[in-house]
């Protein structure tokens, strides 16, 4: 299911892990172009009822507020449906932007898949 | 001082980023700070593109970067209507996901990453100066 958008220098894929958890992997630049390229697919991967979604950010090299907006909207939509979302392994720069935007107090930011799994199934 | 002029089009943000990263690195700005400058410049220019002009016509945004005396400074200038991004009150930290705003994040990121940044109206133009200490 890997989708690469060369023009936008961003990619997205999703897989179902043990326990029904969905891992969505984002990689590349989550700026205006990157986020618009993957937004529809990202929404489609994260709408499951009572879904437990882990968004793997380890490959994200740049995160702008438009990308953060997409993460918050997905988390809000999931919460309405009784689901949960966690963010996994952002690099130091991306983590700092998440903290500055106050996202870390709203969506768990985890350093390991085990921690992310626990956060979305708790 | 090095200068870049971009059009009021989000497709220009990539070119802006590439110029900023190579120019700031060339001026000796350390990597992590280059990254923060890139984020803040993207947010600031995105705001200018969104709010400065009501006519939707073709306009230019000028960026000037300089480093010295232990600081890096990036000026972003446009000829749009007066618009001070820091006029909006700083929102309180949302206590829950349902209360969390999905707008205004960009200005907040600038406030937090580069608190010494300032806005002025200069000769009928908006000038936003992003600045941070090097090292």
GROMACS .gro file of C-alpha atoms in nm, chain A residues 7-9 29 31-34 62-65 68-69 72-73 75-76 79 96-97 99-102 104-106, chain B residues 10-11 13-14 17-18 36 38-39 42-43 46 93-102 105-106 108-109 112-113:
model
   56
    7UNK     CA    1   0.656   1.589  -0.671
    8UNK     CA    2   0.555   1.645  -0.311
    9UNK     CA    3   0.850   1.444  -0.173
   29UNK     CA    4   0.813   1.661   0.394
   31UNK     CA    5   0.475   2.099   0.436
   32UNK     CA    6   0.192   2.249   0.231
   33UNK     CA    7   0.262   2.039  -0.079
   34UNK     CA    8   0.343   1.720   0.108
   62UNK     CA    9   1.000   1.851   0.798
   63UNK     CA   10   0.673   1.930   0.974
   64UNK     CA   11   0.483   2.256   0.923
   65UNK     CA   12   0.161   2.367   1.096
   68UNK     CA   13   0.012   1.933   1.252
   69UNK     CA   14  -0.339   2.042   1.160
   72UNK     CA   15  -0.504   1.707   1.512
   73UNK     CA   16  -0.803   1.671   1.277
   75UNK     CA   17  -0.713   1.267   1.630
   76UNK     CA   18  -1.036   1.466   1.682
   79UNK     CA   19  -1.197   1.051   1.931
   96UNK     CA   20   1.031   2.018   1.904
   97UNK     CA   21   0.774   2.162   1.658
   99UNK     CA   22   0.594   2.049   2.153
  100UNK     CA   23   0.598   2.417   2.054
  101UNK     CA   24   0.251   2.374   1.899
  102UNK     CA   25   0.131   2.206   2.221
  104UNK     CA   26   0.230   1.661   2.287
  105UNK     CA   27  -0.022   1.743   2.560
  106UNK     CA   28  -0.313   1.637   2.335
  132UNK     CA   29   0.227   2.823  -0.190
  133UNK     CA   30   0.414   2.643  -0.470
  135UNK     CA   31   0.748   2.750  -0.037
  136UNK     CA   32   0.979   2.471  -0.154
  139UNK     CA   33   1.306   2.638   0.195
  140UNK     CA   34   1.588   2.535  -0.037
  158UNK     CA   35   1.376   2.616   1.313
  160UNK     CA   36   1.291   2.704   0.795
  161UNK     CA   37   0.976   2.614   0.991
  164UNK     CA   38   0.735   2.868   0.604
  165UNK     CA   39   0.468   2.963   0.862
  168UNK     CA   40   0.217   3.102   0.442
  215UNK     CA   41  -0.289   2.572   2.602
  216UNK     CA   42  -0.593   2.354   2.524
  217UNK     CA   43  -0.670   2.106   2.800
  218UNK     CA   44  -0.830   1.848   2.574
  219UNK     CA   45  -0.832   1.737   2.215
  220UNK     CA   46  -1.192   1.851   2.162
  221UNK     CA   47  -1.100   2.206   2.273
  222UNK     CA   48  -0.786   2.219   2.058
  223UNK     CA   49  -0.792   2.478   1.781
  224UNK     CA   50  -0.682   2.371   1.434
  227UNK     CA   51  -0.080   2.710   1.495
  228UNK     CA   52   0.176   2.872   1.268
  230UNK     CA   53   0.227   3.009   1.783
  231UNK     CA   54   0.517   2.807   1.650
  234UNK     CA   55   0.766   2.974   2.076
  235UNK     CA   56   1.064   2.896   1.852
   0.00000   0.00000   0.00000
